[in-house]
Short mmCIF file of C-alpha atoms and ligand atoms in Angstrom, two decimals:
data_model
loop_
_atom_site.label_atom_id
_atom_site.label_comp_id
_atom_site.label_asym_id
_atom_site.label_seq_id
_atom_site.Cartn_x
_atom_site.Cartn_y
_atom_site.Cartn_z
CA MET A 1232 -148.48 -36.88 -42.06
CA THR A 1233 -151.37 -36.45 -44.35
CA ALA A 1234 -151.77 -33.73 -47.37
CA ASP A 1235 -152.87 -31.24 -45.51
CA GLY A 1236 -149.29 -30.88 -44.17
CA GLN A 1237 -150.71 -31.64 -40.71
CA LEU A 1238 -149.29 -34.44 -39.08
CA HIS A 1239 -151.71 -36.68 -37.41
CA THR A 1240 -149.21 -39.01 -35.93
CA GLN A 1241 -150.66 -41.67 -35.40
CA LYS A 1242 -149.17 -44.88 -34.13
CA PRO A 1243 -145.36 -45.60 -33.15
CA ASN A 1244 -144.15 -45.92 -36.28
CA HIS A 1245 -144.39 -42.18 -37.30
CA ARG A 1246 -144.27 -40.11 -34.64
CA LEU A 1247 -142.51 -37.01 -34.11
CA TRP A 1248 -141.08 -36.24 -30.79
CA VAL A 1249 -139.37 -32.68 -29.33
CA ILE A 1250 -136.74 -31.54 -28.16
CA VAL A 1251 -136.80 -28.26 -26.58
CA PRO A 1252 -132.52 -27.57 -26.04
CA ALA A 1253 -132.49 -25.62 -22.12
CA ALA A 1254 -129.64 -25.87 -20.68
CA GLY A 1255 -127.68 -22.72 -21.29
CA ILE A 1256 -127.24 -20.21 -18.70
CA GLY A 1257 -127.44 -16.90 -21.31
CA SER A 1258 -124.29 -16.49 -20.09
CA ARG A 1259 -124.38 -12.66 -23.24
CA MET A 1260 -127.89 -11.42 -21.37
CA GLN A 1261 -125.57 -11.60 -18.74
CA ALA A 1262 -129.17 -11.27 -16.62
CA ASP A 1263 -129.21 -13.30 -12.28
CA ARG A 1264 -130.70 -16.12 -14.40
CA PRO A 1265 -131.25 -18.60 -17.03
CA LYS A 1266 -132.36 -16.21 -20.51
CA GLN A 1267 -135.08 -18.56 -20.72
CA TYR A 1268 -135.81 -17.57 -16.54
CA LEU A 1269 -136.65 -14.21 -18.14
CA PRO A 1270 -139.37 -12.32 -17.87
CA LEU A 1271 -141.74 -12.17 -21.20
CA GLY A 1272 -145.24 -10.99 -21.87
CA GLN A 1273 -147.54 -12.90 -19.78
CA GLY A 1274 -145.08 -15.43 -18.04
CA TYR A 1275 -141.62 -16.73 -18.47
CA VAL A 1276 -139.26 -17.38 -22.07
CA ALA A 1277 -139.53 -21.13 -21.39
CA ASP A 1278 -144.27 -20.55 -21.22
CA TYR A 1279 -143.96 -18.89 -24.39
CA THR A 1280 -141.78 -20.88 -26.74
CA LEU A 1281 -143.37 -24.66 -25.01
CA SER A 1282 -146.40 -23.85 -24.88
CA LEU A 1283 -146.36 -22.69 -28.89
CA LEU A 1284 -144.72 -25.80 -29.50
CA HIS A 1285 -147.49 -28.20 -27.55
CA GLN A 1286 -150.09 -25.41 -30.18
CA ALA A 1287 -148.22 -26.83 -33.00
CA LEU A 1288 -148.16 -30.46 -32.04
CA PRO A 1289 -150.02 -30.58 -29.01
CA ASP A 1290 -150.23 -34.89 -30.28
CA SER A 1291 -146.11 -34.73 -29.82
CA GLN A 1292 -144.20 -35.30 -26.97
CA ILE A 1293 -141.58 -32.59 -26.06
CA LEU A 1294 -138.69 -33.40 -24.30
CA VAL A 1295 -136.54 -30.99 -22.93
CA PRO A 1296 -133.01 -30.52 -21.65
CA LEU A 1297 -131.89 -28.68 -18.03
CA HIS A 1298 -129.21 -27.27 -17.08
CA HIS A 1299 -127.54 -29.96 -13.62
CA GLN A 1300 -127.89 -26.84 -11.43
CA ASP A 1301 -131.63 -25.27 -12.39
CA GLN A 1302 -133.68 -24.51 -10.37
CA TRP A 1303 -135.54 -21.83 -11.75
CA TRP A 1304 -137.96 -25.19 -13.45
CA PRO A 1305 -140.28 -25.66 -11.05
CA THR A 1306 -141.75 -21.95 -11.48
CA LEU A 1307 -143.34 -22.60 -15.30
CA ASP A 1308 -146.48 -23.42 -15.05
CA CYS A 1309 -145.95 -25.88 -17.57
CA ALA A 1310 -143.75 -28.26 -15.58
CA THR A 1311 -145.33 -30.41 -14.68
CA ALA A 1312 -147.88 -31.08 -17.53
CA HIS A 1313 -148.45 -34.31 -19.14
CA TRP A 1314 -146.50 -33.91 -22.25
CA LEU A 1315 -143.04 -32.61 -21.36
CA GLU A 1316 -140.38 -34.79 -20.42
CA THR A 1317 -137.37 -33.58 -18.51
CA LEU A 1318 -134.22 -34.64 -18.57
CA PRO A 1319 -130.24 -34.52 -18.83
CA GLY A 1320 -128.62 -31.27 -20.41
CA GLY A 1321 -124.87 -31.25 -21.15
CA GLN A 1322 -121.33 -28.83 -21.90
CA GLU A 1323 -123.08 -28.03 -25.30
CA ARG A 1324 -126.22 -27.09 -26.85
CA ALA A 1325 -125.15 -30.02 -28.59
CA HIS A 1326 -124.67 -32.65 -26.04
CA SER A 1327 -128.20 -31.79 -24.65
CA VAL A 1328 -129.96 -32.22 -27.92
CA ARG A 1329 -127.67 -35.83 -28.35
CA ASN A 1330 -128.58 -37.01 -24.58
CA ALA A 1331 -133.04 -36.26 -25.01
CA LEU A 1332 -131.60 -38.24 -27.99
CA GLU A 1333 -131.09 -41.33 -25.85
CA THR A 1334 -133.00 -41.12 -24.20
CA LEU A 1335 -135.72 -42.09 -26.59
CA THR A 1336 -133.42 -44.88 -27.65
CA GLY A 1337 -136.40 -47.73 -27.42
CA ARG A 1338 -139.36 -45.60 -27.49
CA ALA A 1339 -138.32 -43.98 -31.61
CA GLN A 1340 -137.66 -45.28 -34.54
CA ASP A 1341 -135.50 -44.57 -36.95
CA ASN A 1342 -138.01 -42.35 -39.13
CA ASP A 1343 -139.46 -40.45 -36.58
CA TRP A 1344 -138.43 -37.01 -37.36
CA VAL A 1345 -136.73 -34.91 -34.89
CA LEU A 1346 -138.14 -31.73 -34.48
CA VAL A 1347 -135.09 -30.07 -32.84
CA HIS A 1348 -136.14 -26.21 -30.81
CA ASP A 1349 -133.61 -23.59 -28.57
CA ILE A 1350 -135.71 -22.62 -25.92
CA ALA A 1351 -135.13 -19.49 -26.30
CA ARG A 1352 -137.17 -18.78 -29.43
CA PRO A 1353 -139.98 -18.05 -28.09
CA CYS A 1354 -141.92 -15.73 -31.56
CA VAL A 1355 -141.45 -18.74 -33.34
CA SER A 1356 -145.24 -18.96 -35.07
CA VAL A 1357 -147.68 -21.46 -35.71
CA GLY A 1358 -147.54 -21.35 -39.14
CA ASP A 1359 -143.81 -20.89 -39.66
CA ILE A 1360 -143.99 -24.47 -37.94
CA HIS A 1361 -146.76 -26.43 -39.70
CA HIS A 1362 -144.94 -24.97 -42.93
CA LEU A 1363 -141.74 -26.90 -42.39
CA ILE A 1364 -143.34 -30.22 -41.37
CA ALA A 1365 -145.32 -29.85 -44.89
CA THR A 1366 -143.09 -28.44 -47.09
CA LEU A 1367 -139.86 -31.33 -45.68
CA ALA A 1368 -143.29 -34.50 -45.05
CA GLN A 1369 -141.07 -36.33 -47.86
CA HIS A 1370 -137.93 -34.97 -48.16
CA PRO A 1371 -134.92 -37.67 -48.34
CA VAL A 1372 -132.85 -35.64 -45.24
CA GLY A 1373 -134.56 -33.28 -44.08
CA GLY A 1374 -134.29 -29.64 -42.67
CA LEU A 1375 -134.39 -26.64 -41.08
CA LEU A 1376 -136.72 -22.52 -40.87
CA ALA A 1377 -134.05 -19.62 -42.28
CA ALA A 1378 -134.15 -16.38 -42.95
CA PRO A 1379 -131.76 -14.83 -45.80
CA VAL A 1380 -129.43 -12.44 -45.16
CA ALA A 1381 -130.28 -8.48 -46.08
CA ASP A 1382 -127.92 -6.83 -44.87
CA THR A 1383 -123.98 -6.88 -46.77
CA MET A 1384 -121.97 -8.35 -43.87
CA LYS A 1385 -118.82 -7.79 -42.95
CA ARG A 1386 -116.46 -9.99 -41.83
CA ALA A 1387 -113.82 -7.87 -39.52
CA GLN A 1388 -110.88 -8.60 -36.82
CA GLY A 1389 -110.70 -8.75 -33.14
CA ASP A 1390 -110.35 -5.22 -33.60
CA GLN A 1391 -113.48 -4.41 -35.38
CA GLN A 1392 -111.49 -3.79 -38.39
CA VAL A 1393 -113.25 -4.61 -41.23
CA THR A 1394 -111.17 -7.62 -43.97
CA GLU A 1395 -113.40 -7.97 -46.34
CA THR A 1396 -117.44 -8.30 -47.88
CA VAL A 1397 -118.55 -11.46 -47.00
CA SER A 1398 -121.47 -11.53 -50.11
CA ARG A 1399 -124.57 -12.23 -49.20
CA ASP A 1400 -125.51 -13.50 -51.94
CA GLY A 1401 -127.28 -17.53 -50.49
CA LEU A 1402 -126.69 -16.46 -47.27
CA TRP A 1403 -128.87 -17.44 -44.90
CA HIS A 1404 -129.94 -17.28 -41.77
CA ALA A 1405 -130.50 -21.09 -40.14
CA LEU A 1406 -133.37 -20.48 -37.29
CA THR A 1407 -135.25 -22.96 -35.21
CA PRO A 1408 -136.93 -25.28 -35.75
CA GLN A 1409 -134.66 -28.37 -37.91
CA MET A 1410 -136.20 -31.53 -38.28
CA PHE A 1411 -134.26 -34.63 -38.96
CA ARG A 1412 -134.82 -38.13 -38.58
CA TYR A 1413 -134.07 -39.51 -34.74
CA GLY A 1414 -131.41 -42.42 -37.53
CA LEU A 1415 -129.81 -40.10 -39.16
CA LEU A 1416 -129.32 -37.78 -36.09
CA LYS A 1417 -128.60 -39.82 -33.87
CA GLN A 1418 -125.91 -40.94 -35.98
CA ALA A 1419 -124.81 -37.23 -37.01
CA LEU A 1420 -125.17 -36.24 -34.10
CA ASN A 1421 -122.14 -39.41 -32.68
CA GLN A 1422 -120.06 -38.77 -35.76
CA ALA A 1423 -119.67 -34.78 -34.71
CA GLU A 1424 -119.08 -36.37 -31.35
CA ALA A 1425 -116.30 -38.21 -32.60
CA SER A 1426 -115.19 -36.51 -34.40
CA HIS A 1427 -114.71 -33.57 -32.41
CA GLN A 1428 -115.90 -31.57 -33.79
CA THR A 1429 -118.36 -27.87 -32.91
CA ILE A 1430 -121.20 -27.67 -34.65
CA THR A 1431 -124.25 -25.09 -33.02
CA ASP A 1432 -126.63 -26.47 -34.98
CA GLU A 1433 -128.47 -30.31 -36.01
CA ALA A 1434 -128.46 -29.32 -39.55
CA SER A 1435 -124.56 -29.02 -39.81
CA ALA A 1436 -123.62 -31.85 -38.82
CA ILE A 1437 -126.03 -33.26 -40.92
CA GLU A 1438 -124.01 -31.74 -43.52
CA ALA A 1439 -120.89 -33.27 -41.74
CA LEU A 1440 -121.96 -36.79 -43.38
CA GLY A 1441 -122.65 -35.00 -46.84
CA LEU A 1442 -126.31 -34.72 -46.60
CA THR A 1443 -128.29 -31.12 -47.96
CA PRO A 1444 -130.74 -30.23 -45.55
CA ARG A 1445 -134.02 -28.59 -46.74
CA LEU A 1446 -133.78 -24.08 -46.08
CA VAL A 1447 -137.90 -23.78 -45.54
CA THR A 1448 -138.77 -19.94 -46.04
CA GLY A 1449 -139.76 -18.70 -41.87
CA SER A 1450 -140.25 -15.43 -40.04
CA ARG A 1451 -137.48 -13.30 -39.39
CA PHE A 1452 -139.74 -12.59 -36.13
CA ASN A 1453 -138.78 -15.63 -35.02
CA LEU A 1454 -135.35 -14.21 -33.82
CA LYS A 1455 -132.70 -15.98 -30.88
CA ILE A 1456 -132.70 -14.34 -27.06
CA THR A 1457 -129.33 -13.85 -27.14
CA HIS A 1458 -128.41 -10.14 -25.58
CA PRO A 1459 -131.03 -7.89 -23.86
CA GLU A 1460 -132.51 -6.11 -26.47
CA ASP A 1461 -133.28 -9.20 -27.84
CA LEU A 1462 -135.95 -9.03 -24.46
CA THR A 1463 -137.56 -5.90 -26.04
CA LEU A 1464 -137.62 -7.02 -29.64
CA ALA A 1465 -139.81 -10.19 -28.55
CA GLU A 1466 -141.55 -8.34 -26.48
CA TYR A 1467 -142.69 -6.44 -29.14
CA ILE A 1468 -143.12 -8.89 -31.69
CA LEU A 1469 -146.06 -10.46 -29.04
CA ALA A 1470 -147.60 -8.11 -28.45
CA ALA A 1471 -148.19 -7.24 -32.30
CA ARG A 1472 -149.47 -11.04 -32.06
CA SER A 1473 -152.02 -10.51 -29.86
CA GLN A 1474 -153.14 -7.45 -31.62
CA GLN A 1475 -153.01 -9.57 -34.75
CA ALA A 1476 -155.23 -12.79 -32.88
CA LEU A 1477 -157.61 -9.85 -30.50
CA LYS A 1478 -159.02 -7.92 -34.01
CA ALA A 1479 -158.80 -10.94 -35.99
CA GLN A 1480 -160.83 -12.40 -33.78
CA GLN A 1481 -163.40 -9.60 -33.53
CA ALA A 1482 -163.73 -9.47 -37.05
CA SER A 1483 -165.14 -13.12 -36.90
CA ALA A 1484 -167.55 -12.37 -34.40
CA PRO A 1485 -170.74 -11.36 -35.48
CA SER A 1486 -171.85 -8.39 -35.93
CA PRO A 1487 -174.71 -7.31 -33.50
CA ILE A 1488 -176.99 -6.96 -37.04
CA ASP A 1489 -175.36 -10.81 -37.63
CA SER A 1490 -178.00 -12.14 -34.80
N1 CTP B 1166 -125.36 -26.56 -22.46
C1 CTP B 1166 -126.12 -26.95 -23.47
C2 CTP B 1166 -126.07 -24.56 -24.23
C3 CTP B 1166 -126.80 -24.32 -24.58
N2 CTP B 1166 -128.21 -25.55 -25.13
C4 CTP B 1166 -129.48 -24.40 -25.05
O1 CTP B 1166 -128.81 -24.13 -26.59
C5 CTP B 1166 -130.16 -23.34 -27.39
C6 CTP B 1166 -129.23 -22.41 -27.29
O2 CTP B 1166 -127.85 -22.05 -27.10
P1 CTP B 1166 -127.07 -20.39 -26.62
O3 CTP B 1166 -128.39 -19.50 -27.33
O4 CTP B 1166 -126.64 -19.84 -26.97
O5 CTP B 1166 -128.53 -20.56 -25.74
P2 CTP B 1166 -127.34 -20.15 -24.08
O6 CTP B 1166 -126.16 -21.35 -23.99
O7 CTP B 1166 -127.93 -20.30 -22.88
O8 CTP B 1166 -126.40 -18.22 -24.33
P3 CTP B 1166 -124.90 -18.08 -24.03
O9 CTP B 1166 -123.80 -18.67 -25.09
O10 CTP B 1166 -124.91 -16.94 -24.32
O11 CTP B 1166 -124.40 -18.51 -22.50
C7 CTP B 1166 -131.23 -22.55 -25.22
O12 CTP B 1166 -131.91 -22.22 -25.79
C8 CTP B 1166 -130.13 -23.14 -24.55
O13 CTP B 1166 -130.51 -23.31 -23.83
C9 CTP B 1166 -128.82 -26.38 -24.50
O14 CTP B 1166 -129.94 -26.93 -24.50
N3 CTP B 1166 -128.34 -27.20 -23.46
C1 LIG B 1167 -129.33 -23.99 -33.26
C2 LIG B 1167 -129.83 -22.13 -33.33
O1 LIG B 1167 -130.12 -21.26 -33.15
C3 LIG B 1167 -129.44 -21.80 -34.70
O2 LIG B 1167 -128.77 -20.12 -35.55
C4 LIG B 1167 -127.73 -21.06 -33.41
O3 LIG B 1167 -126.46 -22.29 -34.32
C5 LIG B 1167 -127.62 -21.84 -31.90
O4 LIG B 1167 -126.15 -21.12 -31.78
P1 LIG B 1167 -126.31 -21.12 -29.55
O5 LIG B 1167 -125.10 -20.67 -30.33
O6 LIG B 1167 -126.40 -21.95 -29.58
O7 LIG B 1167 -126.54 -20.12 -29.43
#
């Protein structure tokens, strides 16, 4: 990784592998198909996420754990891309990530970085991905994109009666990508599995080893599509981003008097 934070993946001893867990069924979305295959913009949710990751990390292989009954993957524009490989997912997200790490046995070295990003987060930006990689370049543990909690947080009983207000001081929303070294992440997830620990992100498995992942501030636009209204939000975010890109392109284009 060079000083400019760009990851120039040289030969095997400084590789960055990308894992995109995509074996969920999106039950909370209440749609007729898994949410990663719902239409978004000009394509599907999965198309956006995968093509953005490839744009950010063109030299990295992207491993995509899929549900064993996934019938939609072949409909993606990028399904046959050489930089992608699919593999069987698992019962939980952590199992899907573990399966991908197993696939890398004999290919990845312990010191290689592994970046894990939800397929359900199509609005992540290239800038945030590069910022995460640059910030963690020399970090001994690794870390994750995160956004500080801005709302007052309440805890409630099952009937939504408030039981307490939870201090938001030091509270962050864990986002993805999350990035750790191959050997450590494999050890952490295997340990979590062996101790029957329920984990919902890679960082919590690392924390269970007594280590301290680094939070890297990321955009709140990097939402995880989970409930129906999230898809509408994602449409707005991507539309605004392409509008910004168009304006920037127009601003940098030579005006007629320049030519
Ligand atoms: N066994 C699983 C479960 C989830 N995921 C992936 O993990 C990410 C985050 O999970 P979540 O948002 O919970 O997705 P789903 O499990 O599909 O959603 P739900 O919990 O509503 O069913 C998603 O990209 C999902 O595809 C996975 O690879 N393997
Ligand atoms: C990994 C994650 O996106 C970080 O916020 C989140 O934990 C995934 O949780 P899910 O229940 O699998 O959506």
